[in-house]
Amino acid sequence: MTTVLKLGGSVITDKDRAETVDGESLERAAAAIADAVSDSTETDGGLVVVHGGGSFGHPAADAHGVTTTAGTDDAGAVTEIHAAMTALNGFVRRALLERGVEALPVYPLSLAARNREGDLALPTESVETMLEEGFVPVVQGDMVTHAGRGATVVSGDELVAELARGLDADRVGLCSTVPGVLDDERVVDRIDSLADVESVLGGSESTDVTGGMRGKVETLLGLETPASIFGLEGLEGFLAGEDVGTTVG
Ligand code: IP8
């Protein structure tokens, strides 16, 4: 069973304070991952952790006017945004390493690229070999070079989708700040098409250059593998193989 899990940037950072980790949430997520990696047969085929930008990547990208489609030719700007994400990647890996998880960093800037149509190419040999060797790859949302546009943002959600396809993953999970896609207070169990939930999918309140919940659902609907969106309280259950939160696709 190969699992791709995204830790939302807004889960592991304080989205309202620049470059600040939400220590309690990160510790909780790292503990759930460490338990799953040491105990659960669900993650026997390997676990890939992807993380979003939160208060690290998004303000940096916003300051340079860069999104997944608006690019920059300024290597300094690209490096600054990349460095913010690399700093967060370091916090995530440290929390995992402290719990005995053999976490290694994956930097899409040096690995992936977009063509003129904006399609992402992400070679997976490196991640595959990490998994075969028992490591847990920790992949950051990042900047990538983009044909004709310099470099653009690649969101953790896009990376999750590419990795799920490339690794033929069995399970995909997005750990978010909410317990699933919400219709008023109620968690929507299942989403099969965007039209089903158009009215309940709002934007994100904090600075988010990559599309909020609507973007997540859209990306996940394109996958063969059904994906779950859930909150931190659902992470242990997800890693134990349970259906938690909202299932998309
Ligand atoms: O939080 C964004 O990743 P996301 C990455 O998954 C950057 O959308 C660089 C802002």
PDB file of C-alpha atoms and ligand atoms in Angstrom:
ATOM      1  CA  MET A   1       0.000   0.000   0.000  1.00  0.00           C
ATOM      2  CA  THR A   2       1.618   3.271  -1.104  1.00  0.00           C
ATOM      3  CA  THR A   3       0.179   6.351   0.546  1.00  0.00           C
ATOM      4  CA  VAL A   4       0.595   9.989  -0.416  1.00  0.00           C
ATOM      5  CA  LEU A   5      -0.255  12.333   2.435  1.00  0.00           C
ATOM      6  CA  LYS A   6      -0.321  16.094   2.291  1.00  0.00           C
ATOM      7  CA  LEU A   7       0.019  18.156   5.417  1.00  0.00           C
ATOM      8  CA  GLY A   8      -1.727  21.428   4.627  1.00  0.00           C
ATOM      9  CA  GLY A   9       0.406  24.502   5.153  1.00  0.00           C
ATOM     10  CA  SER A  10      -2.349  26.020   7.262  1.00  0.00           C
ATOM     11  CA  VAL A  11      -2.306  22.950   9.534  1.00  0.00           C
ATOM     12  CA  ILE A  12       1.400  23.001  10.357  1.00  0.00           C
ATOM     13  CA  THR A  13       1.976  26.777  10.342  1.00  0.00           C
ATOM     14  CA  ASP A  14       0.324  29.753  11.943  1.00  0.00           C
ATOM     15  CA  LYS A  15      -1.158  31.187   8.759  1.00  0.00           C
ATOM     16  CA  ASP A  16      -1.459  34.680  10.229  1.00  0.00           C
ATOM     17  CA  ARG A  17       2.174  35.031  11.401  1.00  0.00           C
ATOM     18  CA  ALA A  18       4.967  35.121   8.840  1.00  0.00           C
ATOM     19  CA  GLU A  19       7.223  32.061   8.798  1.00  0.00           C
ATOM     20  CA  THR A  20       5.856  30.604  12.038  1.00  0.00           C
ATOM     21  CA  VAL A  21       5.316  26.899  12.629  1.00  0.00           C
ATOM     22  CA  ASP A  22       2.254  25.729  14.568  1.00  0.00           C
ATOM     23  CA  GLY A  23       4.394  23.580  16.860  1.00  0.00           C
ATOM     24  CA  GLU A  24       1.542  21.750  18.545  1.00  0.00           C
ATOM     25  CA  SER A  25      -0.097  20.723  15.278  1.00  0.00           C
ATOM     26  CA  LEU A  26       3.185  19.743  13.665  1.00  0.00           C
ATOM     27  CA  GLU A  27       4.094  17.588  16.683  1.00  0.00           C
ATOM     28  CA  ARG A  28       0.688  15.945  16.565  1.00  0.00           C
ATOM     29  CA  ALA A  29       0.976  15.219  12.850  1.00  0.00           C
ATOM     30  CA  ALA A  30       4.536  13.913  13.235  1.00  0.00           C
ATOM     31  CA  ALA A  31       3.449  11.630  16.101  1.00  0.00           C
ATOM     32  CA  ALA A  32       0.602  10.176  13.998  1.00  0.00           C
ATOM     33  CA  ILE A  33       2.989   9.599  11.070  1.00  0.00           C
ATOM     34  CA  ALA A  34       5.636   8.008  13.308  1.00  0.00           C
ATOM     35  CA  ASP A  35       3.045   5.626  14.800  1.00  0.00           C
ATOM     36  CA  ALA A  36       1.786   4.670  11.352  1.00  0.00           C
ATOM     37  CA  VAL A  37       5.272   4.106   9.952  1.00  0.00           C
ATOM     38  CA  SER A  38       6.316   1.902  12.871  1.00  0.00           C
ATOM     39  CA  ASP A  39       3.039  -0.007  13.447  1.00  0.00           C
ATOM     40  CA  SER A  40       0.627   0.045  10.566  1.00  0.00           C
ATOM     41  CA  THR A  41       0.605  -2.385   7.665  1.00  0.00           C
ATOM     42  CA  GLU A  42      -1.314   0.315   5.762  1.00  0.00           C
ATOM     43  CA  THR A  43       1.944   2.149   5.068  1.00  0.00           C
ATOM     44  CA  ASP A  44       4.031  -0.957   4.220  1.00  0.00           C
ATOM     45  CA  GLY A  45       4.414   0.100   0.597  1.00  0.00           C
ATOM     46  CA  GLY A  46       5.745   3.445   1.701  1.00  0.00           C
ATOM     47  CA  LEU A  47       4.506   6.827   2.761  1.00  0.00           C
ATOM     48  CA  VAL A  48       5.237  10.060   0.916  1.00  0.00           C
ATOM     49  CA  VAL A  49       4.641  13.258   2.869  1.00  0.00           C
ATOM     50  CA  VAL A  50       3.963  16.450   0.891  1.00  0.00           C
ATOM     51  CA  HIS A  51       3.530  19.791   2.589  1.00  0.00           C
ATOM     52  CA  GLY A  52       2.028  23.098   1.586  1.00  0.00           C
ATOM     53  CA  GLY A  53       3.255  26.637   2.096  1.00  0.00           C
ATOM     54  CA  GLY A  54       1.200  28.166   4.905  1.00  0.00           C
ATOM     55  CA  SER A  55       2.832  31.282   6.344  1.00  0.00           C
ATOM     56  CA  PHE A  56       6.175  30.337   4.740  1.00  0.00           C
ATOM     57  CA  GLY A  57       5.550  29.964   0.982  1.00  0.00           C
ATOM     58  CA  HIS A  58       2.373  31.968   0.423  1.00  0.00           C
ATOM     59  CA  PRO A  59       3.399  35.406   1.722  1.00  0.00           C
ATOM     60  CA  ALA A  60       6.760  35.027  -0.075  1.00  0.00           C
ATOM     61  CA  ALA A  61       5.040  34.118  -3.361  1.00  0.00           C
ATOM     62  CA  ASP A  62       2.499  36.883  -2.880  1.00  0.00           C
ATOM     63  CA  ALA A  63       5.229  39.478  -2.261  1.00  0.00           C
ATOM     64  CA  HIS A  64       6.696  38.666  -5.683  1.00  0.00           C
ATOM     65  CA  GLY A  65       3.321  38.455  -7.462  1.00  0.00           C
ATOM     66  CA  VAL A  66       3.929  34.823  -8.333  1.00  0.00           C
ATOM     67  CA  THR A  67       1.209  32.152  -8.590  1.00  0.00           C
ATOM     68  CA  THR A  68       0.837  28.807 -10.357  1.00  0.00           C
ATOM     69  CA  THR A  69       0.306  30.724 -13.613  1.00  0.00           C
ATOM     70  CA  ALA A  70       1.979  34.128 -13.065  1.00  0.00           C
ATOM     71  CA  GLY A  71       5.721  33.538 -13.262  1.00  0.00           C
ATOM     72  CA  THR A  72       8.919  35.450 -12.603  1.00  0.00           C
ATOM     73  CA  ASP A  73      12.306  35.632 -14.344  1.00  0.00           C
ATOM     74  CA  ASP A  74      13.915  36.910 -11.152  1.00  0.00           C
ATOM     75  CA  ALA A  75      16.174  34.167  -9.775  1.00  0.00           C
ATOM     76  CA  GLY A  76      16.407  36.068  -6.489  1.00  0.00           C
ATOM     77  CA  ALA A  77      12.634  35.934  -6.051  1.00  0.00           C
ATOM     78  CA  VAL A  78      12.525  32.233  -6.975  1.00  0.00           C
ATOM     79  CA  THR A  79      15.293  31.488  -4.499  1.00  0.00           C
ATOM     80  CA  GLU A  80      13.602  33.471  -1.736  1.00  0.00           C
ATOM     81  CA  ILE A  81      10.289  31.591  -2.115  1.00  0.00           C
ATOM     82  CA  HIS A  82      12.120  28.268  -2.440  1.00  0.00           C
ATOM     83  CA  ALA A  83      14.171  29.044   0.680  1.00  0.00           C
ATOM     84  CA  ALA A  84      11.017  29.821   2.686  1.00  0.00           C
ATOM     85  CA  MET A  85       9.627  26.417   1.693  1.00  0.00           C
ATOM     86  CA  THR A  86      12.935  24.687   2.395  1.00  0.00           C
ATOM     87  CA  ALA A  87      12.904  26.172   5.906  1.00  0.00           C
ATOM     88  CA  LEU A  88       9.453  24.719   6.524  1.00  0.00           C
ATOM     89  CA  ASN A  89      10.579  21.384   5.050  1.00  0.00           C
ATOM     90  CA  GLY A  90      13.378  21.377   7.611  1.00  0.00           C
ATOM     91  CA  PHE A  91      10.911  21.849  10.484  1.00  0.00           C
ATOM     92  CA  VAL A  92       8.721  19.008   9.187  1.00  0.00           C
ATOM     93  CA  ARG A  93      11.661  16.632   8.766  1.00  0.00           C
ATOM     94  CA  ARG A  94      13.099  17.479  12.161  1.00  0.00           C
ATOM     95  CA  ALA A  95       9.773  16.711  13.846  1.00  0.00           C
ATOM     96  CA  LEU A  96       9.729  13.355  12.020  1.00  0.00           C
ATOM     97  CA  LEU A  97      13.392  12.516  12.605  1.00  0.00           C
ATOM     98  CA  GLU A  98      12.967  13.181  16.331  1.00  0.00           C
ATOM     99  CA  ARG A  99      10.359  10.419  16.321  1.00  0.00           C
ATOM    100  CA  GLY A 100      12.513   7.948  14.451  1.00  0.00           C
ATOM    101  CA  VAL A 101      11.020   8.519  10.987  1.00  0.00           C
ATOM    102  CA  GLU A 102      13.794   8.368   8.355  1.00  0.00           C
ATOM    103  CA  ALA A 103      12.663  11.508   6.531  1.00  0.00           C
ATOM    104  CA  LEU A 104      14.502  12.904   3.499  1.00  0.00           C
ATOM    105  CA  PRO A 105      13.824  16.184   1.670  1.00  0.00           C
ATOM    106  CA  VAL A 106      12.552  16.400  -1.921  1.00  0.00           C
ATOM    107  CA  TYR A 107      12.899  19.784  -3.654  1.00  0.00           C
ATOM    108  CA  PRO A 108      10.701  19.987  -6.769  1.00  0.00           C
ATOM    109  CA  LEU A 109      12.573  23.101  -8.021  1.00  0.00           C
ATOM    110  CA  SER A 110      15.513  20.863  -8.915  1.00  0.00           C
ATOM    111  CA  LEU A 111      13.394  17.972 -10.185  1.00  0.00           C
ATOM    112  CA  ALA A 112      10.183  19.132 -11.856  1.00  0.00           C
ATOM    113  CA  ALA A 113       9.189  21.557 -14.650  1.00  0.00           C
ATOM    114  CA  ARG A 114       6.092  22.847 -16.405  1.00  0.00           C
ATOM    115  CA  ASN A 115       5.641  22.930 -20.178  1.00  0.00           C
ATOM    116  CA  ARG A 116       4.031  25.857 -22.066  1.00  0.00           C
ATOM    117  CA  GLU A 117       0.559  24.518 -21.283  1.00  0.00           C
ATOM    118  CA  GLY A 118       1.403  24.567 -17.582  1.00  0.00           C
ATOM    119  CA  ASP A 119       1.443  20.769 -17.263  1.00  0.00           C
ATOM    120  CA  LEU A 120       3.787  19.535 -14.597  1.00  0.00           C
ATOM    121  CA  ALA A 121       6.429  16.873 -15.262  1.00  0.00           C
ATOM    122  CA  LEU A 122       7.737  15.305 -12.059  1.00  0.00           C
ATOM    123  CA  PRO A 123      10.157  12.397 -12.476  1.00  0.00           C
ATOM    124  CA  THR A 124       9.522   9.943  -9.638  1.00  0.00           C
ATOM    125  CA  GLU A 125      12.658   7.729  -9.700  1.00  0.00           C
ATOM    126  CA  SER A 126      14.183   9.556  -6.768  1.00  0.00           C
ATOM    127  CA  VAL A 127      11.053   9.251  -4.613  1.00  0.00           C
ATOM    128  CA  GLU A 128      10.556   5.612  -5.665  1.00  0.00           C
ATOM    129  CA  THR A 129      14.087   4.688  -4.632  1.00  0.00           C
ATOM    130  CA  MET A 130      13.681   6.529  -1.349  1.00  0.00           C
ATOM    131  CA  LEU A 131      10.576   4.436  -0.654  1.00  0.00           C
ATOM    132  CA  GLU A 132      12.300   1.184  -1.651  1.00  0.00           C
ATOM    133  CA  GLU A 133      15.124   2.015   0.721  1.00  0.00           C
ATOM    134  CA  GLY A 134      12.737   2.655   3.595  1.00  0.00           C
ATOM    135  CA  PHE A 135      12.967   6.441   3.670  1.00  0.00           C
ATOM    136  CA  VAL A 136      10.004   8.785   3.995  1.00  0.00           C
ATOM    137  CA  PRO A 137      10.285  11.462   1.306  1.00  0.00           C
ATOM    138  CA  VAL A 138       9.122  14.895   2.465  1.00  0.00           C
ATOM    139  CA  VAL A 139       8.185  16.883  -0.633  1.00  0.00           C
ATOM    140  CA  GLN A 140       7.629  20.614  -0.405  1.00  0.00           C
ATOM    141  CA  GLY A 141       5.277  22.838  -2.368  1.00  0.00           C
ATOM    142  CA  ASP A 142       7.840  24.873  -4.299  1.00  0.00           C
ATOM    143  CA  MET A 143       8.779  26.951  -7.306  1.00  0.00           C
ATOM    144  CA  VAL A 144       9.329  25.201 -10.654  1.00  0.00           C
ATOM    145  CA  THR A 145      10.649  26.407 -13.975  1.00  0.00           C
ATOM    146  CA  HIS A 146       7.833  26.992 -16.443  1.00  0.00           C
ATOM    147  CA  ALA A 147       8.398  27.105 -20.213  1.00  0.00           C
ATOM    148  CA  GLY A 148       7.791  30.662 -21.430  1.00  0.00           C
ATOM    149  CA  ARG A 149       7.066  32.106 -17.970  1.00  0.00           C
ATOM    150  CA  GLY A 150      10.284  31.806 -15.984  1.00  0.00           C
ATOM    151  CA  ALA A 151       9.239  30.048 -12.804  1.00  0.00           C
ATOM    152  CA  THR A 152       5.842  29.569 -11.152  1.00  0.00           C
ATOM    153  CA  VAL A 153       4.529  28.115  -7.903  1.00  0.00           C
ATOM    154  CA  VAL A 154       3.791  24.414  -7.715  1.00  0.00           C
ATOM    155  CA  SER A 155       1.282  23.687  -4.979  1.00  0.00           C
ATOM    156  CA  GLY A 156       1.462  20.713  -2.677  1.00  0.00           C
ATOM    157  CA  ASP A 157      -1.883  19.601  -4.105  1.00  0.00           C
ATOM    158  CA  GLU A 158      -0.478  19.421  -7.638  1.00  0.00           C
ATOM    159  CA  LEU A 159       2.504  17.472  -6.332  1.00  0.00           C
ATOM    160  CA  VAL A 160       0.182  15.085  -4.505  1.00  0.00           C
ATOM    161  CA  ALA A 161      -1.712  14.479  -7.757  1.00  0.00           C
ATOM    162  CA  GLU A 162       1.470  13.923  -9.802  1.00  0.00           C
ATOM    163  CA  LEU A 163       2.980  11.636  -7.184  1.00  0.00           C
ATOM    164  CA  ALA A 164      -0.252   9.665  -6.856  1.00  0.00           C
ATOM    165  CA  ARG A 165      -0.220   9.089 -10.634  1.00  0.00           C
ATOM    166  CA  GLY A 166       3.509   8.488 -10.967  1.00  0.00           C
ATOM    167  CA  LEU A 167       3.751   6.098  -8.008  1.00  0.00           C
ATOM    168  CA  ASP A 168       0.395   4.465  -8.718  1.00  0.00           C
ATOM    169  CA  ALA A 169      -0.523   5.240  -5.110  1.00  0.00           C
ATOM    170  CA  ASP A 170      -3.234   3.275  -3.339  1.00  0.00           C
ATOM    171  CA  ARG A 171      -4.299   6.024  -0.956  1.00  0.00           C
ATOM    172  CA  VAL A 172      -4.223   9.814  -1.058  1.00  0.00           C
ATOM    173  CA  GLY A 173      -4.980  12.048   1.906  1.00  0.00           C
ATOM    174  CA  LEU A 174      -5.083  15.789   2.414  1.00  0.00           C
ATOM    175  CA  CYS A 175      -4.859  16.846   6.028  1.00  0.00           C
ATOM    176  CA  SER A 176      -6.506  20.238   6.263  1.00  0.00           C
ATOM    177  CA  THR A 177      -7.604  22.699   8.977  1.00  0.00           C
ATOM    178  CA  VAL A 178     -11.214  21.590   8.548  1.00  0.00           C
ATOM    179  CA  PRO A 179     -12.624  18.066   9.076  1.00  0.00           C
ATOM    180  CA  GLY A 180     -13.531  17.796   5.374  1.00  0.00           C
ATOM    181  CA  VAL A 181     -15.455  19.812   2.801  1.00  0.00           C
ATOM    182  CA  LEU A 182     -18.133  21.554   4.806  1.00  0.00           C
ATOM    183  CA  ASP A 183     -21.735  22.310   3.873  1.00  0.00           C
ATOM    184  CA  ASP A 184     -22.644  24.690   6.716  1.00  0.00           C
ATOM    185  CA  GLU A 185     -21.332  22.711   9.696  1.00  0.00           C
ATOM    186  CA  ARG A 186     -21.778  19.290   8.123  1.00  0.00           C
ATOM    187  CA  VAL A 187     -18.906  17.342   6.526  1.00  0.00           C
ATOM    188  CA  VAL A 188     -19.840  16.276   2.985  1.00  0.00           C
ATOM    189  CA  ASP A 189     -19.163  12.496   2.837  1.00  0.00           C
ATOM    190  CA  ARG A 190     -18.466  12.174  -0.852  1.00  0.00           C
ATOM    191  CA  ILE A 191     -17.875  14.441  -3.858  1.00  0.00           C
ATOM    192  CA  ASP A 192     -18.065  12.991  -7.373  1.00  0.00           C
ATOM    193  CA  SER A 193     -18.127  16.205  -9.364  1.00  0.00           C
ATOM    194  CA  LEU A 194     -17.427  19.883  -8.820  1.00  0.00           C
ATOM    195  CA  ALA A 195     -20.996  20.741  -9.759  1.00  0.00           C
ATOM    196  CA  ASP A 196     -22.253  18.773  -6.703  1.00  0.00           C
ATOM    197  CA  VAL A 197     -20.569  21.149  -4.287  1.00  0.00           C
ATOM    198  CA  GLU A 198     -20.004  24.375  -6.258  1.00  0.00           C
ATOM    199  CA  SER A 199     -22.101  26.397  -3.832  1.00  0.00           C
ATOM    200  CA  VAL A 200     -20.211  25.304  -0.708  1.00  0.00           C
ATOM    201  CA  LEU A 201     -16.660  25.670  -2.034  1.00  0.00           C
ATOM    202  CA  GLY A 202     -15.462  29.095  -0.978  1.00  0.00           C
ATOM    203  CA  GLY A 203     -12.052  30.749  -1.241  1.00  0.00           C
ATOM    204  CA  SER A 204      -9.397  30.698   1.473  1.00  0.00           C
ATOM    205  CA  GLU A 205      -9.307  33.540   4.003  1.00  0.00           C
ATOM    206  CA  SER A 206      -5.545  33.825   4.466  1.00  0.00           C
ATOM    207  CA  THR A 207      -3.094  34.562   1.666  1.00  0.00           C
ATOM    208  CA  ASP A 208      -3.269  31.491  -0.569  1.00  0.00           C
ATOM    209  CA  VAL A 209      -1.900  31.843  -4.072  1.00  0.00           C
ATOM    210  CA  THR A 210      -2.902  28.365  -5.181  1.00  0.00           C
ATOM    211  CA  GLY A 211      -6.683  28.130  -4.984  1.00  0.00           C
ATOM    212  CA  GLY A 212      -8.028  27.083  -1.549  1.00  0.00           C
ATOM    213  CA  MET A 213     -10.523  24.239  -1.071  1.00  0.00           C
ATOM    214  CA  ARG A 214     -12.049  24.587  -4.529  1.00  0.00           C
ATOM    215  CA  GLY A 215      -8.632  24.073  -6.144  1.00  0.00           C
ATOM    216  CA  LYS A 216      -8.023  21.022  -3.945  1.00  0.00           C
ATOM    217  CA  VAL A 217     -11.277  19.345  -4.930  1.00  0.00           C
ATOM    218  CA  GLU A 218     -10.688  20.126  -8.602  1.00  0.00           C
ATOM    219  CA  THR A 219      -7.198  18.623  -8.515  1.00  0.00           C
ATOM    220  CA  LEU A 220      -8.330  15.521  -6.630  1.00  0.00           C
ATOM    221  CA  LEU A 221     -11.264  14.895  -8.971  1.00  0.00           C
ATOM    222  CA  GLY A 222      -8.697  14.348 -11.773  1.00  0.00           C
ATOM    223  CA  LEU A 223      -7.168  11.349  -9.965  1.00  0.00           C
ATOM    224  CA  GLU A 224      -7.857   7.642 -10.459  1.00  0.00           C
ATOM    225  CA  THR A 225      -7.322   7.040  -6.743  1.00  0.00           C
ATOM    226  CA  PRO A 226     -10.086   8.319  -4.465  1.00  0.00           C
ATOM    227  CA  ALA A 227      -8.674  10.920  -2.098  1.00  0.00           C
ATOM    228  CA  SER A 228      -9.715  11.967   1.392  1.00  0.00           C
ATOM    229  CA  ILE A 229      -9.803  15.471   2.824  1.00  0.00           C
ATOM    230  CA  PHE A 230      -9.840  15.514   6.623  1.00  0.00           C
ATOM    231  CA  GLY A 231      -8.666  17.469   9.659  1.00  0.00           C
ATOM    232  CA  LEU A 232      -5.778  16.744  11.999  1.00  0.00           C
ATOM    233  CA  GLU A 233      -8.121  14.753  14.243  1.00  0.00           C
ATOM    234  CA  GLY A 234      -8.682  12.373  11.314  1.00  0.00           C
ATOM    235  CA  LEU A 235      -5.008  11.802  10.503  1.00  0.00           C
ATOM    236  CA  GLU A 236      -4.465   8.748  12.700  1.00  0.00           C
ATOM    237  CA  GLY A 237      -7.621   7.138  11.354  1.00  0.00           C
ATOM    238  CA  PHE A 238      -6.619   7.856   7.757  1.00  0.00           C
ATOM    239  CA  LEU A 239      -3.168   6.356   8.295  1.00  0.00           C
ATOM    240  CA  ALA A 240      -4.796   3.288   9.871  1.00  0.00           C
ATOM    241  CA  GLY A 241      -6.813   2.765   6.692  1.00  0.00           C
ATOM    242  CA  GLU A 242     -10.135   4.258   7.810  1.00  0.00           C
ATOM    243  CA  ASP A 243     -12.463   6.418   5.713  1.00  0.00           C
ATOM    244  CA  VAL A 244     -12.333   9.855   7.287  1.00  0.00           C
ATOM    245  CA  GLY A 245     -13.596  13.298   6.257  1.00  0.00           C
ATOM    246  CA  THR A 246     -14.705  13.816   2.661  1.00  0.00           C
ATOM    247  CA  THR A 247     -13.892  11.305  -0.082  1.00  0.00           C
ATOM    248  CA  VAL A 248     -13.290  12.946  -3.464  1.00  0.00           C
ATOM    249  CA  GLY A 249     -13.620  10.943  -6.697  1.00  0.00           C
TER     250      GLY A 249
HETATM  251  O1  IP8 B   1       0.177  25.516   0.149  1.00  0.00           O
HETATM  252  C1  IP8 B   1       2.237  26.410  -2.015  1.00  0.00           C
HETATM  253  O2  IP8 B   1       1.786  25.104  -1.738  1.00  0.00           O
HETATM  254  P1  IP8 B   1       0.276  24.909  -1.207  1.00  0.00           P
HETATM  255  C2  IP8 B   1       3.740  26.496  -2.232  1.00  0.00           C
HETATM  256  O3  IP8 B   1       0.092  23.431  -1.200  1.00  0.00           O
HETATM  257  C3  IP8 B   1       4.227  27.907  -2.337  1.00  0.00           C
HETATM  258  O4  IP8 B   1      -0.641  25.579  -2.181  1.00  0.00           O
HETATM  259  C4  IP8 B   1       5.609  28.085  -2.783  1.00  0.00           C
HETATM  260  C5  IP8 B   1       3.518  28.962  -2.077  1.00  0.00           C
END
